[in-house]
mmCIF file of N, CA and C in Angstrom:
data_model
loop_
_atom_site.group_PDB
_atom_site.id
_atom_site.type_symbol
_atom_site.label_atom_id
_atom_site.label_comp_id
_atom_site.label_asym_id
_atom_site.label_seq_id
_atom_site.Cartn_x
_atom_site.Cartn_y
_atom_site.Cartn_z
ATOM 1 N N MET W 1 -25.588 12.339 -26.172
ATOM 2 C CA MET W 1 -25.681 11.218 -25.261
ATOM 3 C C MET W 1 -24.738 11.391 -24.068
ATOM 4 N N ALA W 2 -23.591 12.036 -24.282
ATOM 5 C CA ALA W 2 -22.618 12.190 -23.205
ATOM 6 C C ALA W 2 -23.141 13.085 -22.086
ATOM 7 N N ASP W 3 -23.977 14.083 -22.422
ATOM 8 C CA ASP W 3 -24.490 14.963 -21.386
ATOM 9 C C ASP W 3 -25.636 14.333 -20.601
ATOM 10 N N ASN W 4 -26.030 13.114 -20.959
ATOM 11 C CA ASN W 4 -27.095 12.403 -20.260
ATOM 12 C C ASN W 4 -26.537 11.212 -19.483
ATOM 13 N N ASP W 5 -25.302 11.297 -19.070
ATOM 14 C CA ASP W 5 -24.664 10.214 -18.336
ATOM 15 C C ASP W 5 -25.097 10.280 -16.873
ATOM 16 N N TRP W 6 -26.011 9.407 -16.478
ATOM 17 C CA TRP W 6 -26.593 9.440 -15.139
ATOM 18 C C TRP W 6 -25.619 8.994 -14.060
ATOM 19 N N LYS W 7 -24.627 8.173 -14.405
ATOM 20 C CA LYS W 7 -23.698 7.681 -13.393
ATOM 21 C C LYS W 7 -22.818 8.796 -12.835
ATOM 22 N N SER W 8 -22.533 9.787 -13.645
ATOM 23 C CA SER W 8 -21.691 10.880 -13.164
ATOM 24 C C SER W 8 -22.464 11.844 -12.276
ATOM 25 N N ARG W 9 -23.797 11.713 -12.224
ATOM 26 C CA ARG W 9 -24.618 12.629 -11.427
ATOM 27 C C ARG W 9 -25.255 11.950 -10.221
ATOM 28 N N LEU W 10 -24.739 10.827 -9.798
ATOM 29 C CA LEU W 10 -25.302 10.167 -8.620
ATOM 30 C C LEU W 10 -25.160 11.076 -7.405
ATOM 31 N N GLY W 11 -26.188 11.172 -6.624
ATOM 32 C CA GLY W 11 -26.167 11.995 -5.430
ATOM 33 C C GLY W 11 -26.598 13.432 -5.666
ATOM 34 N N VAL W 12 -27.010 13.762 -6.886
ATOM 35 C CA VAL W 12 -27.454 15.114 -7.204
ATOM 36 C C VAL W 12 -28.967 15.164 -7.078
ATOM 37 N N VAL W 13 -29.474 16.195 -6.428
ATOM 38 C CA VAL W 13 -30.910 16.363 -6.234
ATOM 39 C C VAL W 13 -31.540 16.859 -7.531
ATOM 40 N N TYR W 14 -32.739 16.399 -7.821
ATOM 41 C CA TYR W 14 -33.468 16.764 -9.031
ATOM 42 C C TYR W 14 -33.801 18.254 -9.033
ATOM 43 N N SER W 15 -33.677 18.893 -10.196
ATOM 44 C CA SER W 15 -33.990 20.305 -10.329
ATOM 45 C C SER W 15 -35.159 20.482 -11.290
ATOM 46 N N THR W 16 -36.108 21.344 -10.936
ATOM 47 C CA THR W 16 -37.249 21.615 -11.806
ATOM 48 C C THR W 16 -36.988 22.784 -12.742
ATOM 49 N N ASN W 17 -35.861 23.435 -12.607
ATOM 50 C CA ASN W 17 -35.492 24.546 -13.467
ATOM 51 C C ASN W 17 -35.164 24.013 -14.863
ATOM 52 N N PRO W 18 -35.874 24.427 -15.913
ATOM 53 C CA PRO W 18 -35.599 23.898 -17.257
ATOM 54 C C PRO W 18 -34.264 24.366 -17.826
ATOM 55 N N ASP W 19 -33.696 25.432 -17.279
ATOM 56 C CA ASP W 19 -32.417 25.939 -17.774
ATOM 57 C C ASP W 19 -31.225 25.402 -16.977
ATOM 58 N N PHE W 20 -31.475 24.505 -16.032
ATOM 59 C CA PHE W 20 -30.405 23.984 -15.183
ATOM 60 C C PHE W 20 -29.493 23.060 -15.985
ATOM 61 N N VAL W 21 -28.201 23.281 -15.851
ATOM 62 C CA VAL W 21 -27.197 22.426 -16.490
ATOM 63 C C VAL W 21 -26.234 21.976 -15.397
ATOM 64 N N TYR W 22 -26.127 20.681 -15.220
ATOM 65 C CA TYR W 22 -25.241 20.143 -14.197
ATOM 66 C C TYR W 22 -23.798 20.227 -14.688
ATOM 67 N N GLN W 23 -22.908 20.769 -13.847
ATOM 68 C CA GLN W 23 -21.498 20.885 -14.205
ATOM 69 C C GLN W 23 -20.668 20.153 -13.174
ATOM 70 N N GLN W 24 -19.750 19.355 -13.674
ATOM 71 C CA GLN W 24 -18.860 18.604 -12.800
ATOM 72 C C GLN W 24 -17.564 19.376 -12.601
ATOM 73 N N GLU W 25 -16.953 19.145 -11.454
ATOM 74 C CA GLU W 25 -15.629 19.700 -11.220
ATOM 75 C C GLU W 25 -14.618 18.775 -11.883
ATOM 76 N N ALA W 26 -13.778 19.330 -12.691
ATOM 77 C CA ALA W 26 -12.769 18.525 -13.384
ATOM 78 C C ALA W 26 -11.635 18.204 -12.420
ATOM 79 N N GLN W 27 -11.334 16.928 -12.302
ATOM 80 C CA GLN W 27 -10.236 16.512 -11.446
ATOM 81 C C GLN W 27 -8.977 16.442 -12.294
ATOM 82 N N GLU W 28 -7.968 17.160 -11.871
ATOM 83 C CA GLU W 28 -6.722 17.177 -12.617
ATOM 84 C C GLU W 28 -5.847 16.018 -12.170
ATOM 85 N N GLU W 29 -5.297 15.318 -13.151
ATOM 86 C CA GLU W 29 -4.371 14.247 -12.841
ATOM 87 C C GLU W 29 -2.970 14.827 -12.771
ATOM 88 N N GLN W 30 -2.154 14.211 -11.955
ATOM 89 C CA GLN W 30 -0.782 14.661 -11.850
ATOM 90 C C GLN W 30 -0.029 14.285 -13.124
ATOM 91 N N ALA W 31 0.892 15.121 -13.505
ATOM 92 C CA ALA W 31 1.740 14.801 -14.649
ATOM 93 C C ALA W 31 2.639 13.641 -14.269
ATOM 94 N N THR W 32 2.988 12.841 -15.239
ATOM 95 C CA THR W 32 3.804 11.663 -14.974
ATOM 96 C C THR W 32 5.240 12.088 -14.666
ATOM 97 N N VAL W 33 5.718 11.613 -13.546
ATOM 98 C CA VAL W 33 7.088 11.884 -13.120
ATOM 99 C C VAL W 33 8.017 10.940 -13.887
ATOM 100 N N GLU W 34 9.219 11.404 -14.186
ATOM 101 C CA GLU W 34 10.144 10.559 -14.946
ATOM 102 C C GLU W 34 10.467 9.286 -14.148
ATOM 103 N N PRO W 35 10.754 8.190 -14.847
ATOM 104 C CA PRO W 35 10.932 6.889 -14.179
ATOM 105 C C PRO W 35 11.990 6.863 -13.082
ATOM 106 N N SER W 36 13.099 7.564 -13.253
ATOM 107 C CA SER W 36 14.163 7.493 -12.249
ATOM 108 C C SER W 36 13.764 8.146 -10.925
ATOM 109 N N LYS W 37 12.752 9.017 -10.936
ATOM 110 C CA LYS W 37 12.304 9.679 -9.712
ATOM 111 C C LYS W 37 11.100 8.989 -9.078
ATOM 112 N N GLN W 38 10.578 7.961 -9.723
ATOM 113 C CA GLN W 38 9.436 7.221 -9.163
ATOM 114 C C GLN W 38 9.953 6.189 -8.170
ATOM 115 N N ARG W 39 9.232 6.020 -7.086
ATOM 116 C CA ARG W 39 9.594 5.006 -6.082
ATOM 117 C C ARG W 39 8.459 3.988 -6.044
ATOM 118 N N LEU W 40 8.655 2.870 -6.723
ATOM 119 C CA LEU W 40 7.625 1.838 -6.823
ATOM 120 C C LEU W 40 7.923 0.709 -5.849
ATOM 121 N N THR W 41 6.881 0.196 -5.234
ATOM 122 C CA THR W 41 6.985 -0.939 -4.329
ATOM 123 C C THR W 41 6.243 -2.107 -4.944
ATOM 124 N N VAL W 42 6.918 -3.254 -5.028
ATOM 125 C CA VAL W 42 6.328 -4.465 -5.591
ATOM 126 C C VAL W 42 6.120 -5.444 -4.450
ATOM 127 N N ARG W 43 4.859 -5.813 -4.210
ATOM 128 C CA ARG W 43 4.558 -6.724 -3.107
ATOM 129 C C ARG W 43 3.524 -7.743 -3.536
ATOM 130 N N ILE W 44 3.329 -8.741 -2.711
ATOM 131 C CA ILE W 44 2.353 -9.792 -2.999
ATOM 132 C C ILE W 44 1.127 -9.581 -2.115
ATOM 133 N N ASP W 45 -0.018 -9.949 -2.644
ATOM 134 C CA ASP W 45 -1.263 -9.784 -1.894
ATOM 135 C C ASP W 45 -2.108 -11.032 -2.078
ATOM 136 N N ARG W 46 -2.715 -11.487 -0.975
ATOM 137 C CA ARG W 46 -3.581 -12.674 -1.013
ATOM 138 C C ARG W 46 -4.960 -12.384 -0.438
ATOM 139 N N ARG W 47 -5.199 -11.172 0.030
ATOM 140 C CA ARG W 47 -6.448 -10.852 0.714
ATOM 141 C C ARG W 47 -7.612 -10.744 -0.251
ATOM 142 N N GLN W 48 -8.731 -11.297 0.127
ATOM 143 C CA GLN W 48 -10.001 -11.207 -0.599
ATOM 144 C C GLN W 48 -9.874 -11.619 -2.062
ATOM 145 N N ARG W 49 -9.053 -12.637 -2.313
ATOM 146 C CA ARG W 49 -8.862 -13.116 -3.678
ATOM 147 C C ARG W 49 -9.014 -14.632 -3.763
ATOM 148 N N ALA W 50 -9.759 -15.193 -2.864
ATOM 149 C CA ALA W 50 -10.051 -16.628 -2.836
ATOM 150 C C ALA W 50 -8.777 -17.465 -2.818
ATOM 151 N N GLY W 51 -7.755 -17.022 -2.084
ATOM 152 C CA GLY W 51 -6.530 -17.779 -1.950
ATOM 153 C C GLY W 51 -5.544 -17.590 -3.081
ATOM 154 N N LYS W 52 -5.906 -16.858 -4.115
ATOM 155 C CA LYS W 52 -5.008 -16.622 -5.246
ATOM 156 C C LYS W 52 -4.004 -15.533 -4.874
ATOM 157 N N GLN W 53 -2.825 -15.604 -5.475
ATOM 158 C CA GLN W 53 -1.794 -14.617 -5.221
ATOM 159 C C GLN W 53 -1.729 -13.633 -6.375
ATOM 160 N N VAL W 54 -1.540 -12.370 -6.067
ATOM 161 C CA VAL W 54 -1.330 -11.350 -7.089
ATOM 162 C C VAL W 54 -0.138 -10.490 -6.677
ATOM 163 N N THR W 55 0.539 -9.944 -7.668
ATOM 164 C CA THR W 55 1.648 -9.038 -7.444
ATOM 165 C C THR W 55 1.138 -7.617 -7.619
ATOM 166 N N LEU W 56 1.341 -6.768 -6.624
ATOM 167 C CA LEU W 56 0.894 -5.380 -6.676
ATOM 168 C C LEU W 56 2.088 -4.460 -6.859
ATOM 169 N N VAL W 57 1.956 -3.516 -7.781
ATOM 170 C CA VAL W 57 2.954 -2.471 -7.979
ATOM 171 C C VAL W 57 2.302 -1.172 -7.533
ATOM 172 N N GLU W 58 2.835 -0.586 -6.465
ATOM 173 C CA GLU W 58 2.236 0.607 -5.869
ATOM 174 C C GLU W 58 3.213 1.768 -5.918
ATOM 175 N N GLY W 59 2.670 2.979 -5.852
ATOM 176 C CA GLY W 59 3.494 4.171 -5.769
ATOM 177 C C GLY W 59 3.688 4.901 -7.076
ATOM 178 N N PHE W 60 2.972 4.529 -8.138
ATOM 179 C CA PHE W 60 3.124 5.193 -9.432
ATOM 180 C C PHE W 60 2.497 6.581 -9.361
ATOM 181 N N VAL W 61 3.237 7.582 -9.818
ATOM 182 C CA VAL W 61 2.740 8.959 -9.857
ATOM 183 C C VAL W 61 2.648 9.364 -11.323
ATOM 184 N N GLY W 62 1.414 9.578 -11.788
ATOM 185 C CA GLY W 62 1.241 9.986 -13.174
ATOM 186 C C GLY W 62 -0.184 9.805 -13.641
ATOM 187 N N THR W 63 -0.379 9.959 -14.939
ATOM 188 C CA THR W 63 -1.714 9.864 -15.520
ATOM 189 C C THR W 63 -2.163 8.416 -15.604
ATOM 190 N N SER W 64 -3.457 8.223 -15.710
ATOM 191 C CA SER W 64 -3.998 6.868 -15.798
ATOM 192 C C SER W 64 -3.608 6.203 -17.119
ATOM 193 N N GLU W 65 -3.399 7.000 -18.184
ATOM 194 C CA GLU W 65 -2.972 6.424 -19.464
ATOM 195 C C GLU W 65 -1.562 5.846 -19.357
ATOM 196 N N ASP W 66 -0.670 6.564 -18.668
ATOM 197 C CA ASP W 66 0.692 6.071 -18.490
ATOM 198 C C ASP W 66 0.721 4.849 -17.574
ATOM 199 N N LEU W 67 -0.145 4.841 -16.572
ATOM 200 C CA LEU W 67 -0.259 3.684 -15.691
ATOM 201 C C LEU W 67 -0.730 2.466 -16.475
ATOM 202 N N ALA W 68 -1.722 2.651 -17.339
ATOM 203 C CA ALA W 68 -2.234 1.549 -18.155
ATOM 204 C C ALA W 68 -1.173 1.057 -19.141
ATOM 205 N N ALA W 69 -0.386 1.969 -19.690
ATOM 206 C CA ALA W 69 0.671 1.571 -20.621
ATOM 207 C C ALA W 69 1.751 0.754 -19.911
ATOM 208 N N LEU W 70 2.132 1.178 -18.701
ATOM 209 C CA LEU W 70 3.120 0.421 -17.926
ATOM 210 C C LEU W 70 2.571 -0.946 -17.549
ATOM 211 N N ALA W 71 1.297 -0.999 -17.171
ATOM 212 C CA ALA W 71 0.674 -2.276 -16.811
ATOM 213 C C ALA W 71 0.651 -3.215 -18.011
ATOM 214 N N LYS W 72 0.334 -2.688 -19.184
ATOM 215 C CA LYS W 72 0.297 -3.520 -20.388
ATOM 216 C C LYS W 72 1.678 -4.076 -20.705
ATOM 217 N N THR W 73 2.699 -3.250 -20.545
ATOM 218 C CA THR W 73 4.069 -3.706 -20.785
ATOM 219 C C THR W 73 4.448 -4.829 -19.824
ATOM 220 N N LEU W 74 4.137 -4.649 -18.539
ATOM 221 C CA LEU W 74 4.475 -5.669 -17.544
ATOM 222 C C LEU W 74 3.709 -6.960 -17.792
ATOM 223 N N LYS W 75 2.420 -6.857 -18.118
ATOM 224 C CA LYS W 75 1.613 -8.048 -18.375
ATOM 225 C C LYS W 75 2.132 -8.802 -19.590
ATOM 226 N N THR W 76 2.541 -8.066 -20.627
ATOM 227 C CA THR W 76 3.048 -8.699 -21.841
ATOM 228 C C THR W 76 4.370 -9.407 -21.576
ATOM 229 N N LYS W 77 5.288 -8.725 -20.863
ATOM 230 C CA LYS W 77 6.606 -9.317 -20.595
ATOM 231 C C LYS W 77 6.518 -10.513 -19.649
ATOM 232 N N CYS W 78 5.535 -10.490 -18.732
ATOM 233 C CA CYS W 78 5.377 -11.613 -17.795
ATOM 234 C C CYS W 78 4.509 -12.719 -18.385
ATOM 235 N N GLY W 79 3.716 -12.409 -19.391
ATOM 236 C CA GLY W 79 2.856 -13.416 -20.009
ATOM 237 C C GLY W 79 1.664 -13.798 -19.159
ATOM 238 N N VAL W 80 1.154 -12.844 -18.387
ATOM 239 C CA VAL W 80 0.006 -13.107 -17.511
ATOM 240 C C VAL W 80 -1.004 -11.982 -17.647
ATOM 241 N N GLY W 81 -2.110 -12.115 -16.958
ATOM 242 C CA GLY W 81 -3.136 -11.079 -16.955
ATOM 243 C C GLY W 81 -2.965 -10.150 -15.781
ATOM 244 N N GLY W 82 -3.800 -9.136 -15.752
ATOM 245 C CA GLY W 82 -3.752 -8.183 -14.664
ATOM 246 C C GLY W 82 -4.592 -6.973 -14.994
ATOM 247 N N THR W 83 -4.461 -5.938 -14.159
ATOM 248 C CA THR W 83 -5.230 -4.722 -14.345
ATOM 249 C C THR W 83 -4.476 -3.541 -13.751
ATOM 250 N N ALA W 84 -4.913 -2.346 -14.139
ATOM 251 C CA ALA W 84 -4.344 -1.113 -13.588
ATOM 252 C C ALA W 84 -5.489 -0.194 -13.216
ATOM 253 N N LYS W 85 -5.650 0.045 -11.927
ATOM 254 C CA LYS W 85 -6.677 0.980 -11.472
ATOM 255 C C LYS W 85 -6.331 1.478 -10.085
ATOM 256 N N ASP W 86 -6.875 2.633 -9.744
ATOM 257 C CA ASP W 86 -6.663 3.267 -8.443
ATOM 258 C C ASP W 86 -5.188 3.477 -8.128
ATOM 259 N N GLY W 87 -4.399 3.760 -9.141
ATOM 260 C CA GLY W 87 -2.990 4.066 -8.927
ATOM 261 C C GLY W 87 -2.097 2.880 -8.641
ATOM 262 N N GLU W 88 -2.585 1.669 -8.849
ATOM 263 C CA GLU W 88 -1.752 0.492 -8.647
ATOM 264 C C GLU W 88 -1.967 -0.513 -9.767
ATOM 265 N N ILE W 89 -0.942 -1.306 -10.010
ATOM 266 C CA ILE W 89 -0.980 -2.331 -11.055
ATOM 267 C C ILE W 89 -1.083 -3.685 -10.367
ATOM 268 N N THR W 90 -2.015 -4.504 -10.833
ATOM 269 C CA THR W 90 -2.195 -5.855 -10.302
ATOM 270 C C THR W 90 -1.800 -6.845 -11.383
ATOM 271 N N ILE W 91 -0.845 -7.722 -11.065
ATOM 272 C CA ILE W 91 -0.379 -8.759 -11.978
ATOM 273 C C ILE W 91 -0.723 -10.105 -11.347
ATOM 274 N N GLN W 92 -1.311 -10.998 -12.136
ATOM 275 C CA GLN W 92 -1.715 -12.296 -11.594
ATOM 276 C C GLN W 92 -0.495 -13.162 -11.320
ATOM 277 N N GLY W 93 -0.477 -13.761 -10.137
ATOM 278 C CA GLY W 93 0.595 -14.675 -9.756
ATOM 279 C C GLY W 93 1.669 -13.991 -8.925
ATOM 280 N N ASP W 94 2.586 -14.807 -8.402
ATOM 281 C CA ASP W 94 3.698 -14.308 -7.596
ATOM 282 C C ASP W 94 4.898 -14.094 -8.515
ATOM 283 N N LEU W 95 5.022 -12.891 -9.056
ATOM 284 C CA LEU W 95 6.091 -12.552 -9.991
ATOM 285 C C LEU W 95 6.901 -11.358 -9.491
ATOM 286 N N ARG W 96 7.089 -11.273 -8.199
ATOM 287 C CA ARG W 96 7.748 -10.103 -7.619
ATOM 288 C C ARG W 96 9.145 -9.890 -8.170
ATOM 289 N N ASP W 97 9.956 -10.935 -8.192
ATOM 290 C CA ASP W 97 11.345 -10.788 -8.646
ATOM 291 C C ASP W 97 11.414 -10.377 -10.110
ATOM 292 N N LYS W 98 10.588 -10.978 -10.936
ATOM 293 C CA LYS W 98 10.588 -10.674 -12.362
ATOM 294 C C LYS W 98 10.109 -9.249 -12.626
ATOM 295 N N VAL W 99 9.065 -8.812 -11.914
ATOM 296 C CA VAL W 99 8.522 -7.468 -12.088
ATOM 297 C C VAL W 99 9.535 -6.424 -11.621
ATOM 298 N N VAL W 100 10.209 -6.667 -10.500
ATOM 299 C CA VAL W 100 11.223 -5.729 -10.021
ATOM 300 C C VAL W 100 12.353 -5.612 -11.038
ATOM 301 N N ALA W 101 12.803 -6.731 -11.588
ATOM 302 C CA ALA W 101 13.872 -6.710 -12.594
ATOM 303 C C ALA W 101 13.433 -5.953 -13.851
ATOM 304 N N LEU W 102 12.195 -6.170 -14.289
ATOM 305 C CA LEU W 102 11.690 -5.465 -15.466
ATOM 306 C C LEU W 102 11.598 -3.963 -15.218
ATOM 307 N N LEU W 103 11.076 -3.574 -14.061
ATOM 308 C CA LEU W 103 10.940 -2.153 -13.744
ATOM 309 C C LEU W 103 12.303 -1.472 -13.640
ATOM 310 N N GLN W 104 13.266 -2.134 -13.003
ATOM 311 C CA GLN W 104 14.600 -1.559 -12.898
ATOM 312 C C GLN W 104 15.262 -1.467 -14.269
ATOM 313 N N GLY W 105 14.982 -2.422 -15.145
ATOM 314 C CA GLY W 105 15.485 -2.373 -16.506
ATOM 315 C C GLY W 105 14.911 -1.220 -17.305
ATOM 316 N N MET W 106 13.688 -0.799 -16.967
ATOM 317 C CA MET W 106 13.047 0.340 -17.634
ATOM 318 C C MET W 106 13.449 1.663 -17.015
ATOM 319 N N GLY W 107 14.263 1.642 -15.948
ATOM 320 C CA GLY W 107 14.746 2.874 -15.336
ATOM 321 C C GLY W 107 13.971 3.318 -14.109
ATOM 322 N N TYR W 108 13.039 2.519 -13.633
ATOM 323 C CA TYR W 108 12.256 2.868 -12.438
ATOM 324 C C TYR W 108 13.037 2.512 -11.188
ATOM 325 N N ASN W 109 12.793 3.262 -10.128
ATOM 326 C CA ASN W 109 13.375 2.972 -8.829
ATOM 327 C C ASN W 109 12.388 2.030 -8.113
ATOM 328 N N ALA W 110 12.556 0.731 -8.339
ATOM 329 C CA ALA W 110 11.618 -0.257 -7.800
ATOM 330 C C ALA W 110 12.311 -1.105 -6.752
ATOM 331 N N LYS W 111 11.549 -1.467 -5.712
ATOM 332 C CA LYS W 111 12.083 -2.359 -4.695
ATOM 333 C C LYS W 111 11.016 -3.380 -4.341
ATOM 334 N N ARG W 112 11.450 -4.506 -3.851
ATOM 335 C CA ARG W 112 10.545 -5.578 -3.457
ATOM 336 C C ARG W 112 10.043 -5.305 -2.051
ATOM 337 N N GLY W 113 8.733 -5.368 -1.897
ATOM 338 C CA GLY W 113 8.123 -5.096 -0.589
ATOM 339 C C GLY W 113 8.246 -6.277 0.346
ATOM 340 N N ASN W 114 7.261 -7.158 0.342
ATOM 341 C CA ASN W 114 7.292 -8.305 1.241
ATOM 342 C C ASN W 114 7.424 -9.581 0.485
#
């Protein structure tokens, strides 16, 4: 079933060759940099969110699994929801000060943006 995933082949022209096998280029993720060398920016965002405020943590360098683990830790400690995708963590609400304190407590080089 995994080799029949049509979403990964969007934009590919149909082939009549019965021996054709579509191969994807593997994208390598960067290895996770240790927390003290990461420079994270914590800022607030209100754009395209129907007036709601969210806290964005940007600048994380590492694998998506480590990003998701950090996001889960922050969401749990803040007691709110959020998500981690495209290299940034989104936390619901204006929790900039609390998130910066938590990140600095974990050893990250975090600063408050705006």
